[in-house]
PDB file of C-alpha atoms in Angstrom:
ATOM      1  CA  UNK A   1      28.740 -59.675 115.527  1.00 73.00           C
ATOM      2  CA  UNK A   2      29.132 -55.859 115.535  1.00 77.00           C
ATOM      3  CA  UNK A   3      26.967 -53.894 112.963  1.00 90.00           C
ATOM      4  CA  UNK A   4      25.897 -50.659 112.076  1.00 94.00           C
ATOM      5  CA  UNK A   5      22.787 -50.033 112.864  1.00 95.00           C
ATOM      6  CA  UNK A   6      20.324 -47.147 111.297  1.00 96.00           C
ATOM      7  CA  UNK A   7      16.963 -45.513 112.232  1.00 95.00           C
ATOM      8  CA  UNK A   8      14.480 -44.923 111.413  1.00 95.00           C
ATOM      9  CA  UNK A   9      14.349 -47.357 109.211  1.00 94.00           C
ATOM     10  CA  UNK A  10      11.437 -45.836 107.180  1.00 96.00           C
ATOM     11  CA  UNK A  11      10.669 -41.709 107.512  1.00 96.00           C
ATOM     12  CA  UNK A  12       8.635 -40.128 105.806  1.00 97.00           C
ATOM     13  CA  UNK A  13       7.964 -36.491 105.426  1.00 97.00           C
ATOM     14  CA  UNK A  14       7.264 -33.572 103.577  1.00 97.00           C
ATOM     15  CA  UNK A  15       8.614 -31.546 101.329  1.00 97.00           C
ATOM     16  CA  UNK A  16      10.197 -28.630 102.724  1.00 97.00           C
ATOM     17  CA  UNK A  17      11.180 -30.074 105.970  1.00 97.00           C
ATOM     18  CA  UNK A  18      13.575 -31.127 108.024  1.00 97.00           C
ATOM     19  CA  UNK A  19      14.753 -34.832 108.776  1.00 97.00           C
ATOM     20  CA  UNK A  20      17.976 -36.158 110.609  1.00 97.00           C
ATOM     21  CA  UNK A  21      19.078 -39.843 109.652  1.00 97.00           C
ATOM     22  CA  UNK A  22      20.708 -41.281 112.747  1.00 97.00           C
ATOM     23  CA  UNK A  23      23.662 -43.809 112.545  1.00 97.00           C
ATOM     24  CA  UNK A  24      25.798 -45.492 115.004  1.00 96.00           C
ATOM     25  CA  UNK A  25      28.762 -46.784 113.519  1.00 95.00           C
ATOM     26  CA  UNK A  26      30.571 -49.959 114.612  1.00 94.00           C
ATOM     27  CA  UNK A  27      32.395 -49.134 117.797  1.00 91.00           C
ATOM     28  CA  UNK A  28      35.991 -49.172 116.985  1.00 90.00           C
ATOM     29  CA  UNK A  29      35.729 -47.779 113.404  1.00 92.00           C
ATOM     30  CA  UNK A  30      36.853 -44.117 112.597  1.00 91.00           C
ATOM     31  CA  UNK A  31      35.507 -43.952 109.452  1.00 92.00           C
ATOM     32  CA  UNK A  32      32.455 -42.934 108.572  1.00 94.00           C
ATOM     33  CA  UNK A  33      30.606 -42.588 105.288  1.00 94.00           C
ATOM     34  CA  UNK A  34      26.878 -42.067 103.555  1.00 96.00           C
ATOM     35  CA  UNK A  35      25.590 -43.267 100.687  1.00 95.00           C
ATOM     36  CA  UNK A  36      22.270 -43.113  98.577  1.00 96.00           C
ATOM     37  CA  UNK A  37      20.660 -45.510  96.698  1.00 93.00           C
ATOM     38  CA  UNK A  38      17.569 -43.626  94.681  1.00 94.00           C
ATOM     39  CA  UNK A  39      15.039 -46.953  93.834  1.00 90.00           C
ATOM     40  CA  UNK A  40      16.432 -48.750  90.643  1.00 87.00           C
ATOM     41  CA  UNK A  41      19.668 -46.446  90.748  1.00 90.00           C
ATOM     42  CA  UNK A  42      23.372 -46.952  91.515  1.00 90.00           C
ATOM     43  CA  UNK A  43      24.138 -46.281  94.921  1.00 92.00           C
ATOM     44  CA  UNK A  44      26.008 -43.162  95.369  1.00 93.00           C
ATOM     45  CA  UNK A  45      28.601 -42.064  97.720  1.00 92.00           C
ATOM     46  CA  UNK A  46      27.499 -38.926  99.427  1.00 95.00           C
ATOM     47  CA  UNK A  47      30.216 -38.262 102.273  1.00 94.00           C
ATOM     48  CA  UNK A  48      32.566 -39.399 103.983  1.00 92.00           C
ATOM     49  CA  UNK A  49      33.935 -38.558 107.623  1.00 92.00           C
ATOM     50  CA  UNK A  50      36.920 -38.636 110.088  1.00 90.00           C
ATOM     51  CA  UNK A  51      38.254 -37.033 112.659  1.00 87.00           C
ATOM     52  CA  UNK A  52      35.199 -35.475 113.196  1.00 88.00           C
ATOM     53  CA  UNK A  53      35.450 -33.608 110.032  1.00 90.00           C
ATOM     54  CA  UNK A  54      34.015 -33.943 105.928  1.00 92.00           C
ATOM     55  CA  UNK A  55      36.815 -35.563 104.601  1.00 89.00           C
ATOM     56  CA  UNK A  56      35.108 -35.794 101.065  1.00 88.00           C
ATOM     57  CA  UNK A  57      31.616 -34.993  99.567  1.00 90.00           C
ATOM     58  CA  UNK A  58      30.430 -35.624  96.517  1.00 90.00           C
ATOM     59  CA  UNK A  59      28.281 -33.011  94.128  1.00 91.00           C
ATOM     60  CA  UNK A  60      25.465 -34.537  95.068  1.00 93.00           C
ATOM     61  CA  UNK A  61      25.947 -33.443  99.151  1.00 95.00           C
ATOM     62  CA  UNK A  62      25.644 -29.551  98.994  1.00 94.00           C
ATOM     63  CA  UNK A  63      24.327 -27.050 101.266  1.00 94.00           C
ATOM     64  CA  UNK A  64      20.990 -29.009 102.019  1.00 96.00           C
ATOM     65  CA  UNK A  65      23.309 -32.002 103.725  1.00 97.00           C
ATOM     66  CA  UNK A  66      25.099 -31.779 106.672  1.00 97.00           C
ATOM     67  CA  UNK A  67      26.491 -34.411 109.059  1.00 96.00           C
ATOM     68  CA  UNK A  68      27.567 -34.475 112.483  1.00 93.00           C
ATOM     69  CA  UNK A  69      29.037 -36.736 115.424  1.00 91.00           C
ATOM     70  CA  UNK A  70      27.076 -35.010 118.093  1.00 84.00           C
ATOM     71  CA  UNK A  71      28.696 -37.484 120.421  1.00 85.00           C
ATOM     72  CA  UNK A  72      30.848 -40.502 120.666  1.00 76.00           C
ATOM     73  CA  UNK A  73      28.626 -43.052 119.449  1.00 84.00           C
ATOM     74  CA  UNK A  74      26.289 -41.320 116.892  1.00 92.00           C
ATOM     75  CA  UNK A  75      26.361 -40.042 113.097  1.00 95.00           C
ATOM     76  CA  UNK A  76      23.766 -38.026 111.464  1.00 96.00           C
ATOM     77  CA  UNK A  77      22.931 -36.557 108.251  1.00 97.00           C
ATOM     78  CA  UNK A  78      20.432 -33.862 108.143  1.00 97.00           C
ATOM     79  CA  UNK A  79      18.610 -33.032 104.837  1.00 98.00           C
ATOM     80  CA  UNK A  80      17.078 -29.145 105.097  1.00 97.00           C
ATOM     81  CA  UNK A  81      14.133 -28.105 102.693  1.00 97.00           C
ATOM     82  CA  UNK A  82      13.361 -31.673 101.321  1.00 97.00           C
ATOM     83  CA  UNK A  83      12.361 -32.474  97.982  1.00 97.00           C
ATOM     84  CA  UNK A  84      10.512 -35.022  96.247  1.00 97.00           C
ATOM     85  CA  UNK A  85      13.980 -35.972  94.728  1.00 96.00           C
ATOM     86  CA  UNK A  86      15.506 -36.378  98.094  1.00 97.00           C
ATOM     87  CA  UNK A  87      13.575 -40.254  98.196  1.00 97.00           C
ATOM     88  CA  UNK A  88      15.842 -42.690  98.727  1.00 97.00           C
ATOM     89  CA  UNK A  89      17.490 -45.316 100.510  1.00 95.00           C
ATOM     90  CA  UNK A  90      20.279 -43.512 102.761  1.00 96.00           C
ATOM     91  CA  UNK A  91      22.640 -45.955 104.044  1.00 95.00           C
ATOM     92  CA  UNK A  92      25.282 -45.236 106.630  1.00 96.00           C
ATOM     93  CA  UNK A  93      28.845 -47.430 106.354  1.00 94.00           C
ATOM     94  CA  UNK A  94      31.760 -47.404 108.481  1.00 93.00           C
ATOM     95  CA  UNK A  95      35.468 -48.535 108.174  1.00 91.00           C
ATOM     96  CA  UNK A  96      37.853 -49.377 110.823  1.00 90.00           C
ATOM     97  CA  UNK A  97      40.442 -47.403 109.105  1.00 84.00           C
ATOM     98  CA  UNK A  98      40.542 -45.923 105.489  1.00 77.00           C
ATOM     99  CA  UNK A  99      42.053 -48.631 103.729  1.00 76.00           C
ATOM    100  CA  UNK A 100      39.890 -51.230 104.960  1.00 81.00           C
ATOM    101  CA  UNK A 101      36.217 -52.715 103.855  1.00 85.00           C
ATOM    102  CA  UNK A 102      33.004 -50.751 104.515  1.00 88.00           C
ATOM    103  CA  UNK A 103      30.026 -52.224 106.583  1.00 91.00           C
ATOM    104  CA  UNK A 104      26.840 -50.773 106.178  1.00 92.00           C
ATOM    105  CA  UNK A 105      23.727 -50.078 108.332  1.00 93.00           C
ATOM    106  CA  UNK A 106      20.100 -51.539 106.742  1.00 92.00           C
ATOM    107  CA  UNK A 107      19.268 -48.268 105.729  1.00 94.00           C
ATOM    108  CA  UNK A 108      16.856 -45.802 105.962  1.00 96.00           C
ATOM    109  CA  UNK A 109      14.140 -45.030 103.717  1.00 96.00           C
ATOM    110  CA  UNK A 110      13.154 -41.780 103.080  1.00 97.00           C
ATOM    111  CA  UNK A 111       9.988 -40.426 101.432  1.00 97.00           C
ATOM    112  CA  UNK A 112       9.431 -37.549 100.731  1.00 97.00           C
ATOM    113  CA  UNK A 113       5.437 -36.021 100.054  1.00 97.00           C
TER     114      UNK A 113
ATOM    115  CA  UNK B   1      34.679 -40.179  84.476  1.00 65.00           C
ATOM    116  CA  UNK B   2      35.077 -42.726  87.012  1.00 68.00           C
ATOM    117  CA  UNK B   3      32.823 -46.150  85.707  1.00 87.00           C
ATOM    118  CA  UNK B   4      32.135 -49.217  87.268  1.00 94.00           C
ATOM    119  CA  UNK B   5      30.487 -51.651  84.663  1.00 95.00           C
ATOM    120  CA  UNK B   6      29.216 -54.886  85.828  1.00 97.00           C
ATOM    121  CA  UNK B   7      27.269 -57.558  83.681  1.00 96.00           C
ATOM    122  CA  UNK B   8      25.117 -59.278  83.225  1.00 96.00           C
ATOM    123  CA  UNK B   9      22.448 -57.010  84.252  1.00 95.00           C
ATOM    124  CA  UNK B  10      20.041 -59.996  85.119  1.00 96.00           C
ATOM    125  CA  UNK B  11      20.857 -63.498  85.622  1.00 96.00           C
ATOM    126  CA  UNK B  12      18.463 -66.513  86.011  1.00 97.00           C
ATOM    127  CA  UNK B  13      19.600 -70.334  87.074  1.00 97.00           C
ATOM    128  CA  UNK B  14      18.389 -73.340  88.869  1.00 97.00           C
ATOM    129  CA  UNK B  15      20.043 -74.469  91.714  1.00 97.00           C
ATOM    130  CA  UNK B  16      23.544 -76.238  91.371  1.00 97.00           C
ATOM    131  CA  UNK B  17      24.569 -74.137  88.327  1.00 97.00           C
ATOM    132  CA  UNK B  18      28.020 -72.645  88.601  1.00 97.00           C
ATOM    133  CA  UNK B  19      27.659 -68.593  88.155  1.00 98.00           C
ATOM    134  CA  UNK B  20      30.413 -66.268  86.407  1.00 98.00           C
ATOM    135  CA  UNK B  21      29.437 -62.362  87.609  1.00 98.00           C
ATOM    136  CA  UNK B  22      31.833 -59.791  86.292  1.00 98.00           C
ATOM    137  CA  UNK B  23      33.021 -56.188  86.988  1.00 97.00           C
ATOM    138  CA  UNK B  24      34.938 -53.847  85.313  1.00 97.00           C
ATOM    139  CA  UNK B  25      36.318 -50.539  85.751  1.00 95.00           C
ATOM    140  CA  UNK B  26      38.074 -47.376  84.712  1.00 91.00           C
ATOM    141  CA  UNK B  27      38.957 -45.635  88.338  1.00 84.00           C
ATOM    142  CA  UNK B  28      41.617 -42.797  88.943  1.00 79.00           C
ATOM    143  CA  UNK B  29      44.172 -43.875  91.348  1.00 81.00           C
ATOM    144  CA  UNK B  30      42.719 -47.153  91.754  1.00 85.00           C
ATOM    145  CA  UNK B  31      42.648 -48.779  95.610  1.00 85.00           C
ATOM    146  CA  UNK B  32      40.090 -51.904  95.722  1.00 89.00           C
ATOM    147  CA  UNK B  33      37.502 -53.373  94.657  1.00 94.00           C
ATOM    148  CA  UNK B  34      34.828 -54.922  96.862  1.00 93.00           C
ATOM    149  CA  UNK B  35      31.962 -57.502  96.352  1.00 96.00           C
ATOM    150  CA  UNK B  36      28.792 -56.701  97.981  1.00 95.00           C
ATOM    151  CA  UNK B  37      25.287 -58.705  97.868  1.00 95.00           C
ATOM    152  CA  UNK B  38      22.171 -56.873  98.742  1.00 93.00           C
ATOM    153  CA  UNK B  39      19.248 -58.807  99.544  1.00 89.00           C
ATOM    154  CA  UNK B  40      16.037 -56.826 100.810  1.00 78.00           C
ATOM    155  CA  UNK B  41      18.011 -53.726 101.833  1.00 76.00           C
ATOM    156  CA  UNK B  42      21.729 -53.099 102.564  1.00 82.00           C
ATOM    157  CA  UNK B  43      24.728 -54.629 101.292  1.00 89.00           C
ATOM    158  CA  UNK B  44      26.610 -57.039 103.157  1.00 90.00           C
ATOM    159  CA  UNK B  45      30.320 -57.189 102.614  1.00 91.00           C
ATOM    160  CA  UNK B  46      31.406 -60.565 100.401  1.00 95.00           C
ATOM    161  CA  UNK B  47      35.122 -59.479  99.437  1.00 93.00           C
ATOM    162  CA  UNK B  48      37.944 -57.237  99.228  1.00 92.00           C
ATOM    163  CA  UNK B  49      40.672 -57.063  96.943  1.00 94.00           C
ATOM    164  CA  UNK B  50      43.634 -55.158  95.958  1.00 90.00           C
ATOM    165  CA  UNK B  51      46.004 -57.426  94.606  1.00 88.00           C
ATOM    166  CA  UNK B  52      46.102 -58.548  90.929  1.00 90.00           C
ATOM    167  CA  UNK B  53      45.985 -62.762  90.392  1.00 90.00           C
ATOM    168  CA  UNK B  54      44.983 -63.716  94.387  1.00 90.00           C
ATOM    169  CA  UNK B  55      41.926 -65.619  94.447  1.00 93.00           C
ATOM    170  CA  UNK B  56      39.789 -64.823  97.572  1.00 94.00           C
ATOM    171  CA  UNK B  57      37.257 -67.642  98.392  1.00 96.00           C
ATOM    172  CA  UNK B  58      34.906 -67.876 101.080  1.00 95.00           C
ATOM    173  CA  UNK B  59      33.034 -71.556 100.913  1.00 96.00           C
ATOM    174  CA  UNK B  60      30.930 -71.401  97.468  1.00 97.00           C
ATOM    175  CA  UNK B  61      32.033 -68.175  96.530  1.00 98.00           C
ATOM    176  CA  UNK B  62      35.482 -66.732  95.123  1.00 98.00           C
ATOM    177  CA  UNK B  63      37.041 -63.835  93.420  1.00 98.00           C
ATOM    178  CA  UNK B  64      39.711 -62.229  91.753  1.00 97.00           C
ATOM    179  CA  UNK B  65      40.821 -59.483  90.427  1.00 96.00           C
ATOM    180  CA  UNK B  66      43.208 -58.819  87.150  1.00 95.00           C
ATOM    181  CA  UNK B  67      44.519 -55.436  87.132  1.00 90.00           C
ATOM    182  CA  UNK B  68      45.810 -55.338  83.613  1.00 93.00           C
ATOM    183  CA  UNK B  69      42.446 -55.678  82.526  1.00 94.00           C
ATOM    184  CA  UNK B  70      40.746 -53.584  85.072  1.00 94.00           C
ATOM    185  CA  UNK B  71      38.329 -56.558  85.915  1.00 96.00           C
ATOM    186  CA  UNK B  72      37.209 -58.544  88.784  1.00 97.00           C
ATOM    187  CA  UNK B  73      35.116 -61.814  88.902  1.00 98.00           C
ATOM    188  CA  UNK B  74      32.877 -63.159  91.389  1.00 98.00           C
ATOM    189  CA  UNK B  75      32.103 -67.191  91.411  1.00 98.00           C
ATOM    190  CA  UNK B  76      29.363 -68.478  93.134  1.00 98.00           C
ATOM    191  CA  UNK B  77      29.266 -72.616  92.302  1.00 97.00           C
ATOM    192  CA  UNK B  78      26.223 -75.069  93.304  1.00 97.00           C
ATOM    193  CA  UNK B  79      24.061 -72.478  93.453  1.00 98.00           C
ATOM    194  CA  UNK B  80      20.727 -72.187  96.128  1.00 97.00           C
ATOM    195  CA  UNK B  81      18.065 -70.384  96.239  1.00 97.00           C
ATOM    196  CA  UNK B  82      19.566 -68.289  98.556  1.00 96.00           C
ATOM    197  CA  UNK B  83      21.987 -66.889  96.728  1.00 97.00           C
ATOM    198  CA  UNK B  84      19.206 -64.967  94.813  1.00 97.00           C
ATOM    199  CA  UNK B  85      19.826 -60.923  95.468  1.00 97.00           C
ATOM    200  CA  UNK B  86      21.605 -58.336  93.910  1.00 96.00           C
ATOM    201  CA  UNK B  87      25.349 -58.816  93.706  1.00 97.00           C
ATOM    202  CA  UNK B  88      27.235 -54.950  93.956  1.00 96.00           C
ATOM    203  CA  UNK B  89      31.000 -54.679  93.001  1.00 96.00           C
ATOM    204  CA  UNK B  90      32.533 -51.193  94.571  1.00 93.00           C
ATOM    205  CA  UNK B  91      35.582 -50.122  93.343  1.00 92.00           C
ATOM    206  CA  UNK B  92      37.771 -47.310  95.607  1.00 85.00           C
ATOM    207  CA  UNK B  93      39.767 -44.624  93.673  1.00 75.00           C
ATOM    208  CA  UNK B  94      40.252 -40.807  93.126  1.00 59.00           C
ATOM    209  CA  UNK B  95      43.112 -40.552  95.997  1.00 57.00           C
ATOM    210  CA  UNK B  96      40.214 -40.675  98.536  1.00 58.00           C
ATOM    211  CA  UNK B  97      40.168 -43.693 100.825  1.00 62.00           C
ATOM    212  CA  UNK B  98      36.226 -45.648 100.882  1.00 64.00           C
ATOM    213  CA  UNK B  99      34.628 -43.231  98.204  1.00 80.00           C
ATOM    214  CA  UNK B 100      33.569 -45.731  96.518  1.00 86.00           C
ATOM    215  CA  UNK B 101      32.184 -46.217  92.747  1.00 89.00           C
ATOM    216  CA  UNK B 102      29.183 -48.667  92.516  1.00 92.00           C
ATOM    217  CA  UNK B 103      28.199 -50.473  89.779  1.00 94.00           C
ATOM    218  CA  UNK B 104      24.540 -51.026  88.997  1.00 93.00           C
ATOM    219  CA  UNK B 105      25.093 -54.331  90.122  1.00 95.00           C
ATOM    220  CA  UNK B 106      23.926 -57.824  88.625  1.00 97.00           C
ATOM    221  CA  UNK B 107      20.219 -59.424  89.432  1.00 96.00           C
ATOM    222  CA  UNK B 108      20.573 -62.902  90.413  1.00 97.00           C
ATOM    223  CA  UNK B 109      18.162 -65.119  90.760  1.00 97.00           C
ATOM    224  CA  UNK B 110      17.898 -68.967  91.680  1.00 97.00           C
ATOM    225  CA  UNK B 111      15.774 -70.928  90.881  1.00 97.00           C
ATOM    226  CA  UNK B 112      14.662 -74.286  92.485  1.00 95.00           C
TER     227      UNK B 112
END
């Protein structure tokens, strides 16, 4: 069964730099999304992508984030200058188109030092 | 605000109880609301639904969804251990398609 699969599945760094989450998305989906899930805390929509553009962000995604589909089978979200705050769960979720259901990846843990 | 309010919070049973889980919402331009259930790490798709009054059932579990009162229900009957995780309900809205609002979800737990 096709999935979306995530790595690394645990990172962790230090505060002030760099990290890219990578994503593939299920093969025929256009639709691609992240989400955060700080521990014991809603998850939270970050962004959302098509057409190899931001289609939405929320106020949580600002200049730190950015996301990219360096190629025709990958999406990553790269978090500049990280902060302690920046721990989380990322998940990445795709959607054959935008009015259908979401799958998600297993995630990726991030922890920050 | 958009709010997605599901309870209970916590939920404990033994196995073969019948389980009511329930979702409600206040969305802008309201789309769908999905059923997730997250075990160890990411949520795994359950159900979609958009239409008011359909019941969507796959083997022990349903739901449905009642528009008027901006509510959804999940059923989960003869319950197993296995069924223990943390159930998510998602609801899509805002004129954005899959931005979606999560609840905090509710804590199930089976026990033998």
């Amino acid at each position: 069964e096709p999935e979306v699969t995530q790595t690394p599945s645990h990172q962790v760094t230090q505060m002030g730099q760099e990290v890219i989450l990578r994503c593939v998305p299920i093969s025929n989906h256009l639709y691609f999304y992240w989400y955060r899930q700080i521990l014991g805390q809603k998850v939270e929509f970050l962004v959302s992508f098509y057409n190899n553009e931001i289609s939405e962000k929320s106020e949580i995604f600002d200049d730190q984030f950015s996301v990219e589909r360096p190629d025709g089978s990958n999406f990553t979200l790269k978090i500049r200058s990280t902060k302690l705050e920046d721990s989380a769960m990322y998940f990445c979720a795709s959607s054959k188109t935008g009015k259908t259901e979401a799958f998600f990846g297993q995630g990726t843990r991030l922890t920050v030092v | 605000e958009d709010k997605v309010v599901q309870s209970p919070l916590s939920l404990v049973v033994h196995e073969g109880d019948t389980v009511t889980l329930n979702c409600s919402y206040e969305v802008t331009n309201f789309r769908s609301l999905l059923w997730y259930k997250q075990e160890k790490k990411a949520p795994t798709f359950l159900f979609m639904l958009t239409s008011s009054g359909i019941e969507k059932k796959s083997g022990r579990l349903s739901s449905i969804l009642d528009k008027k009162e901006l509510s959804s229900i999940l059923n989960i009957t003869a319950t197993q251990t296995g069924d223990s995780a943390i159930y998510l309900c998602a609801v899509e809205g805002s004129g954005n398609f899959n931005k979606f609002y999560f609840g905090s979800g509710t804590k199930l737990n089976v026990k033998p």
